[in-house]
PDB file of C-alpha atoms and ligand atoms in Angstrom:
ATOM      1  CA  MET A   1     -24.981   6.678  10.908  1.00 89.00           C
ATOM      2  CA  ARG A   2     -26.199   3.152  10.411  1.00 95.00           C
ATOM      3  CA  SER A   3     -24.655   0.057  11.969  1.00 97.00           C
ATOM      4  CA  ARG A   4     -25.305  -3.564  11.042  1.00 98.00           C
ATOM      5  CA  THR A   5     -23.691  -6.656  12.550  1.00 98.00           C
ATOM      6  CA  PHE A   6     -23.185 -10.028  10.854  1.00 98.00           C
ATOM      7  CA  HIS A   7     -21.742 -13.319  12.128  1.00 98.00           C
ATOM      8  CA  THR A   8     -19.790 -15.795  10.045  1.00 98.00           C
ATOM      9  CA  ASN A   9     -18.554 -19.244  10.997  1.00 98.00           C
ATOM     10  CA  SER A  10     -15.914 -19.905   8.356  1.00 98.00           C
ATOM     11  CA  ALA A  11     -13.656 -18.075   5.931  1.00 98.00           C
ATOM     12  CA  GLU A  12     -16.016 -19.143   3.111  1.00 98.00           C
ATOM     13  CA  GLU A  13     -18.951 -17.469   4.864  1.00 98.00           C
ATOM     14  CA  THR A  14     -16.932 -14.279   5.186  1.00 98.00           C
ATOM     15  CA  VAL A  15     -16.147 -14.379   1.451  1.00 98.00           C
ATOM     16  CA  SER A  16     -19.893 -14.768   0.809  1.00 98.00           C
ATOM     17  CA  LEU A  17     -20.689 -11.812   3.042  1.00 98.00           C
ATOM     18  CA  GLY A  18     -18.137  -9.783   1.105  1.00 98.00           C
ATOM     19  CA  ARG A  19     -19.877 -10.701  -2.144  1.00 98.00           C
ATOM     20  CA  GLU A  20     -23.171  -9.463  -0.748  1.00 98.00           C
ATOM     21  CA  LEU A  21     -21.743  -6.259   0.691  1.00 98.00           C
ATOM     22  CA  SER A  22     -19.926  -5.512  -2.569  1.00 98.00           C
ATOM     23  CA  LYS A  23     -23.169  -4.373  -4.170  1.00 96.00           C
ATOM     24  CA  GLU A  24     -23.656  -1.509  -1.739  1.00 97.00           C
ATOM     25  CA  LEU A  25     -20.121  -0.444  -0.885  1.00 98.00           C
ATOM     26  CA  HIS A  26     -18.643   2.677  -2.473  1.00 97.00           C
ATOM     27  CA  GLY A  27     -15.834   5.130  -1.891  1.00 97.00           C
ATOM     28  CA  VAL A  28     -13.469   4.655   1.019  1.00 98.00           C
ATOM     29  CA  VAL A  29     -13.918   1.597   3.256  1.00 98.00           C
ATOM     30  CA  LEU A  30     -11.792   0.955   6.326  1.00 98.00           C
ATOM     31  CA  LEU A  31     -11.366  -2.702   7.315  1.00 98.00           C
ATOM     32  CA  ILE A  32     -10.593  -2.659  11.008  1.00 98.00           C
ATOM     33  CA  GLY A  33      -9.594  -5.666  13.096  1.00 98.00           C
ATOM     34  CA  ASN A  34      -6.665  -7.571  14.534  1.00 98.00           C
ATOM     35  CA  LEU A  35      -4.242  -9.777  12.638  1.00 97.00           C
ATOM     36  CA  GLY A  36      -6.188 -12.698  11.235  1.00 97.00           C
ATOM     37  CA  ALA A  37      -9.576 -11.085  11.893  1.00 98.00           C
ATOM     38  CA  GLY A  38     -10.539 -11.638   8.251  1.00 98.00           C
ATOM     39  CA  LYS A  39      -9.979  -8.292   6.532  1.00 98.00           C
ATOM     40  CA  THR A  40      -8.298  -9.790   3.483  1.00 98.00           C
ATOM     41  CA  THR A  41     -10.766 -12.692   3.420  1.00 98.00           C
ATOM     42  CA  LEU A  42     -13.688 -10.252   3.308  1.00 98.00           C
ATOM     43  CA  THR A  43     -11.893  -8.329   0.564  1.00 98.00           C
ATOM     44  CA  LYS A  44     -11.773 -11.506  -1.580  1.00 98.00           C
ATOM     45  CA  GLY A  45     -15.559 -11.594  -1.553  1.00 98.00           C
ATOM     46  CA  ILE A  46     -15.939  -7.882  -2.192  1.00 98.00           C
ATOM     47  CA  VAL A  47     -13.605  -7.993  -5.177  1.00 98.00           C
ATOM     48  CA  GLU A  48     -15.306 -11.087  -6.561  1.00 98.00           C
ATOM     49  CA  GLY A  49     -18.753  -9.567  -6.012  1.00 98.00           C
ATOM     50  CA  ARG A  50     -17.722  -6.555  -8.075  1.00 97.00           C
ATOM     51  CA  GLY A  51     -16.966  -8.913 -10.926  1.00 96.00           C
ATOM     52  CA  VAL A  52     -13.435  -7.645 -11.433  1.00 96.00           C
ATOM     53  CA  THR A  53     -11.640 -10.899 -10.628  1.00 94.00           C
ATOM     54  CA  GLY A  54     -12.047 -14.178  -8.740  1.00 94.00           C
ATOM     55  CA  ALA A  55     -11.545 -14.459  -4.973  1.00 94.00           C
ATOM     56  CA  ASP A  56      -8.530 -16.739  -5.484  1.00 95.00           C
ATOM     57  CA  ASP A  57      -6.711 -13.988  -7.377  1.00 95.00           C
ATOM     58  CA  VAL A  58      -6.895 -11.633  -4.393  1.00 96.00           C
ATOM     59  CA  SER A  59      -3.839 -11.684  -2.151  1.00 96.00           C
ATOM     60  CA  SER A  60      -2.732  -9.546   0.755  1.00 96.00           C
ATOM     61  CA  PRO A  61      -0.959  -6.343  -0.280  1.00 93.00           C
ATOM     62  CA  THR A  62       1.208  -6.513   2.838  1.00 90.00           C
ATOM     63  CA  PHE A  63       4.446  -5.945   0.933  1.00 88.00           C
ATOM     64  CA  THR A  64       3.200  -4.380  -2.281  1.00 90.00           C
ATOM     65  CA  LEU A  65       0.974  -1.970  -0.292  1.00 94.00           C
ATOM     66  CA  ILE A  66      -1.562  -1.406  -3.085  1.00 96.00           C
ATOM     67  CA  HIS A  67      -3.321  -3.876  -5.355  1.00 97.00           C
ATOM     68  CA  GLN A  68      -5.677  -2.771  -8.113  1.00 97.00           C
ATOM     69  CA  TYR A  69      -8.340  -5.103  -9.478  1.00 97.00           C
ATOM     70  CA  GLY A  70     -10.212  -4.124 -12.620  1.00 95.00           C
ATOM     71  CA  ASP A  71      -9.822  -1.108 -14.840  1.00 93.00           C
ATOM     72  CA  ALA A  72     -13.090   0.579 -15.770  1.00 91.00           C
ATOM     73  CA  GLU A  73     -14.505   0.244 -12.256  1.00 93.00           C
ATOM     74  CA  PRO A  74     -11.435  -0.508 -10.193  1.00 96.00           C
ATOM     75  CA  VAL A  75     -11.189  -1.807  -6.672  1.00 98.00           C
ATOM     76  CA  PHE A  76      -8.088  -0.751  -4.750  1.00 98.00           C
ATOM     77  CA  HIS A  77      -6.929  -2.894  -1.824  1.00 98.00           C
ATOM     78  CA  ILE A  78      -4.372  -1.296   0.442  1.00 98.00           C
ATOM     79  CA  ASP A  79      -2.525  -2.555   3.513  1.00 97.00           C
ATOM     80  CA  LEU A  80      -0.691   0.015   5.630  1.00 97.00           C
ATOM     81  CA  TYR A  81       0.527  -2.479   8.264  1.00 96.00           C
ATOM     82  CA  ARG A  82       4.200  -2.147   7.375  1.00 94.00           C
ATOM     83  CA  LEU A  83       4.275   1.637   7.222  1.00 94.00           C
ATOM     84  CA  GLU A  84       5.343   3.527  10.284  1.00 94.00           C
ATOM     85  CA  GLU A  85       5.053   7.191   9.479  1.00 93.00           C
ATOM     86  CA  ALA A  86       2.388   9.375   7.934  1.00 92.00           C
ATOM     87  CA  ARG A  87       5.100  10.698   5.618  1.00 92.00           C
ATOM     88  CA  GLN A  88       5.483   7.224   4.069  1.00 92.00           C
ATOM     89  CA  VAL A  89       1.748   6.906   3.638  1.00 92.00           C
ATOM     90  CA  GLU A  90       1.512  10.332   2.024  1.00 91.00           C
ATOM     91  CA  SER A  91       4.009   9.224  -0.636  1.00 91.00           C
ATOM     92  CA  LEU A  92       1.562   6.544  -1.788  1.00 92.00           C
ATOM     93  CA  GLY A  93      -0.780   9.155  -3.259  1.00 93.00           C
ATOM     94  CA  LEU A  94      -3.874   7.890  -1.477  1.00 95.00           C
ATOM     95  CA  ASP A  95      -5.688  11.195  -1.998  1.00 95.00           C
ATOM     96  CA  ASP A  96      -5.791  10.556  -5.733  1.00 95.00           C
ATOM     97  CA  LEU A  97      -7.316   7.125  -5.103  1.00 96.00           C
ATOM     98  CA  PHE A  98      -9.825   8.620  -2.657  1.00 96.00           C
ATOM     99  CA  ARG A  99     -10.893  11.083  -5.358  1.00 95.00           C
ATOM    100  CA  SER A 100     -10.873   8.517  -8.159  1.00 93.00           C
ATOM    101  CA  GLY A 101     -14.407   7.326  -7.563  1.00 91.00           C
ATOM    102  CA  GLY A 102     -13.185   3.728  -7.337  1.00 95.00           C
ATOM    103  CA  LEU A 103     -13.843   1.501  -4.327  1.00 98.00           C
ATOM    104  CA  VAL A 104     -10.873   1.787  -1.921  1.00 98.00           C
ATOM    105  CA  LEU A 105     -10.506  -0.917   0.738  1.00 98.00           C
ATOM    106  CA  LEU A 106      -7.947  -0.158   3.439  1.00 98.00           C
ATOM    107  CA  GLU A 107      -6.402  -2.424   6.071  1.00 98.00           C
ATOM    108  CA  TRP A 108      -4.655  -0.800   9.057  1.00 97.00           C
ATOM    109  CA  ALA A 109      -5.460   2.707   7.842  1.00 96.00           C
ATOM    110  CA  GLU A 110      -6.999   3.700  11.201  1.00 96.00           C
ATOM    111  CA  ARG A 111      -3.378   4.064  12.374  1.00 96.00           C
ATOM    112  CA  PHE A 112      -3.233   7.252  10.277  1.00 96.00           C
ATOM    113  CA  PRO A 113      -6.543   8.949  11.059  1.00 95.00           C
ATOM    114  CA  GLU A 114      -5.404  12.373   9.862  1.00 94.00           C
ATOM    115  CA  LEU A 115      -4.945  11.038   6.336  1.00 95.00           C
ATOM    116  CA  LEU A 116      -8.461   9.654   5.986  1.00 96.00           C
ATOM    117  CA  PRO A 117     -11.574  11.280   4.554  1.00 96.00           C
ATOM    118  CA  ALA A 118     -14.460  11.870   6.965  1.00 95.00           C
ATOM    119  CA  GLU A 119     -16.833  10.370   4.429  1.00 96.00           C
ATOM    120  CA  ARG A 120     -16.197   6.632   4.685  1.00 97.00           C
ATOM    121  CA  THR A 121     -17.581   3.268   5.655  1.00 98.00           C
ATOM    122  CA  GLU A 122     -16.026   1.318   8.502  1.00 98.00           C
ATOM    123  CA  ILE A 123     -16.157  -2.469   8.659  1.00 98.00           C
ATOM    124  CA  ARG A 124     -15.036  -3.807  12.030  1.00 98.00           C
ATOM    125  CA  LEU A 125     -14.079  -7.483  12.282  1.00 98.00           C
ATOM    126  CA  ARG A 126     -13.565  -9.416  15.473  1.00 98.00           C
ATOM    127  CA  ALA A 127     -12.720 -13.049  16.165  1.00 98.00           C
ATOM    128  CA  VAL A 128     -15.241 -14.454  18.628  1.00 98.00           C
ATOM    129  CA  SER A 129     -13.966 -18.054  18.359  1.00 98.00           C
ATOM    130  CA  GLU A 130     -11.481 -19.960  16.228  1.00 98.00           C
ATOM    131  CA  ASP A 131     -13.704 -19.763  13.144  1.00 98.00           C
ATOM    132  CA  GLY A 132     -16.325 -17.290  14.313  1.00 98.00           C
ATOM    133  CA  ARG A 133     -16.189 -13.642  13.296  1.00 98.00           C
ATOM    134  CA  GLU A 134     -18.411 -10.721  14.217  1.00 98.00           C
ATOM    135  CA  ILE A 135     -18.475  -8.190  11.397  1.00 98.00           C
ATOM    136  CA  THR A 136     -20.037  -4.745  11.846  1.00 98.00           C
ATOM    137  CA  VAL A 137     -20.627  -2.336   9.008  1.00 98.00           C
ATOM    138  CA  VAL A 138     -20.927   1.323   9.993  1.00 98.00           C
ATOM    139  CA  ASP A 139     -21.884   3.824   7.319  1.00 94.00           C
TER     140      ASP A 139
HETATM  141  N1  LIG B   1     -15.237 -16.749   9.934  1.00 93.31           N
HETATM  142  C1  LIG B   1     -14.025 -16.450   9.367  1.00 93.31           C
HETATM  143  N2  LIG B   1     -13.891 -15.362   8.586  1.00 93.31           N
HETATM  144  C2  LIG B   1     -12.701 -15.026   8.051  1.00 93.31           C
HETATM  145  N3  LIG B   1     -11.554 -15.741   8.255  1.00 93.31           N
HETATM  146  C3  LIG B   1     -11.641 -16.829   9.020  1.00 93.31           C
HETATM  147  C4  LIG B   1     -12.865 -17.239   9.618  1.00 93.31           C
HETATM  148  N4  LIG B   1     -12.627 -18.365  10.339  1.00 93.31           N
HETATM  149  C5  LIG B   1     -11.332 -18.629  10.193  1.00 93.31           C
HETATM  150  N5  LIG B   1     -10.735 -17.727   9.406  1.00 93.31           N
HETATM  151  C6  LIG B   1      -9.270 -17.705   9.089  1.00 93.31           C
HETATM  152  O1  LIG B   1      -8.723 -16.523   9.646  1.00 93.31           O
HETATM  153  C7  LIG B   1      -7.704 -16.006   8.802  1.00 93.31           C
HETATM  154  C8  LIG B   1      -8.066 -14.604   8.336  1.00 93.31           C
HETATM  155  O2  LIG B   1      -6.982 -14.106   7.633  1.00 93.31           O
HETATM  156  P1  LIG B   1      -6.994 -12.732   6.860  1.00 93.31           P
HETATM  157  O3  LIG B   1      -5.725 -12.690   6.046  1.00 93.31           O
HETATM  158  O4  LIG B   1      -8.272 -12.531   6.151  1.00 93.31           O
HETATM  159  O5  LIG B   1      -6.896 -11.705   8.072  1.00 93.31           O
HETATM  160  P2  LIG B   1      -6.537 -10.161   8.078  1.00 93.31           P
HETATM  161  O6  LIG B   1      -7.519  -9.527   8.974  1.00 93.31           O
HETATM  162  O7  LIG B   1      -6.431  -9.644   6.685  1.00 93.31           O
HETATM  163  O8  LIG B   1      -5.119 -10.156   8.783  1.00 93.31           O
HETATM  164  P3  LIG B   1      -3.841  -9.216   8.589  1.00 93.31           P
HETATM  165  O9  LIG B   1      -3.994  -8.049   9.532  1.00 93.31           O
HETATM  166  O10 LIG B   1      -2.681 -10.075   8.958  1.00 93.31           O
HETATM  167  O11 LIG B   1      -3.767  -8.751   7.158  1.00 93.31           O
HETATM  168  C9  LIG B   1      -7.607 -16.979   7.618  1.00 93.31           C
HETATM  169  O12 LIG B   1      -6.606 -17.927   7.910  1.00 93.31           O
HETATM  170  C10 LIG B   1      -8.981 -17.621   7.614  1.00 93.31           C
HETATM  171  O13 LIG B   1      -8.970 -18.912   7.026  1.00 93.31           O
HETATM  172 MG1  LIG B   2      -4.925  -8.735   5.602  1.00 93.31          MG
END
């Protein structure tokens, strides 16, 4: 297990970090952090870095639950915040996405640990000041 910590001082810096991390990320990635920690902001950079669409086209899948960007090498962005029971999550068919080989970015998935693959990257985000974020990648 390897752990690296980064610090950003604005949303733009977090988007940039996402662009850089996009080159090495693969498989299932949990984005873990409180409301407003920057999970969706980091996702904007990751999606842009993959070249599937621009950061401005990435929005939070809070209500739609799953967004897919790109086709040949898709990035899936999932937000489980509004789901309450594992049963509801199971109906989304996440296992198929986990097996698809695409990059799968998940917000609030740590609430359903039994549904997650052991093989995954965790990115932990924490607000350390109004615009400061500490971002740790564990893989
Ligand atoms: N260094 C920073 N990195 C990321 N976002 C920042 C930073 N500084 C300020 N912000 C602001 O914090 C907010 C982060 O929102 P974002 O939607 O990315 O959070 P989230 O973790 O996805 O929250 P949620 O759990 O509600 O989905 C944005 O309003 C952004 O402008
Ligand atoms: Mg979000």
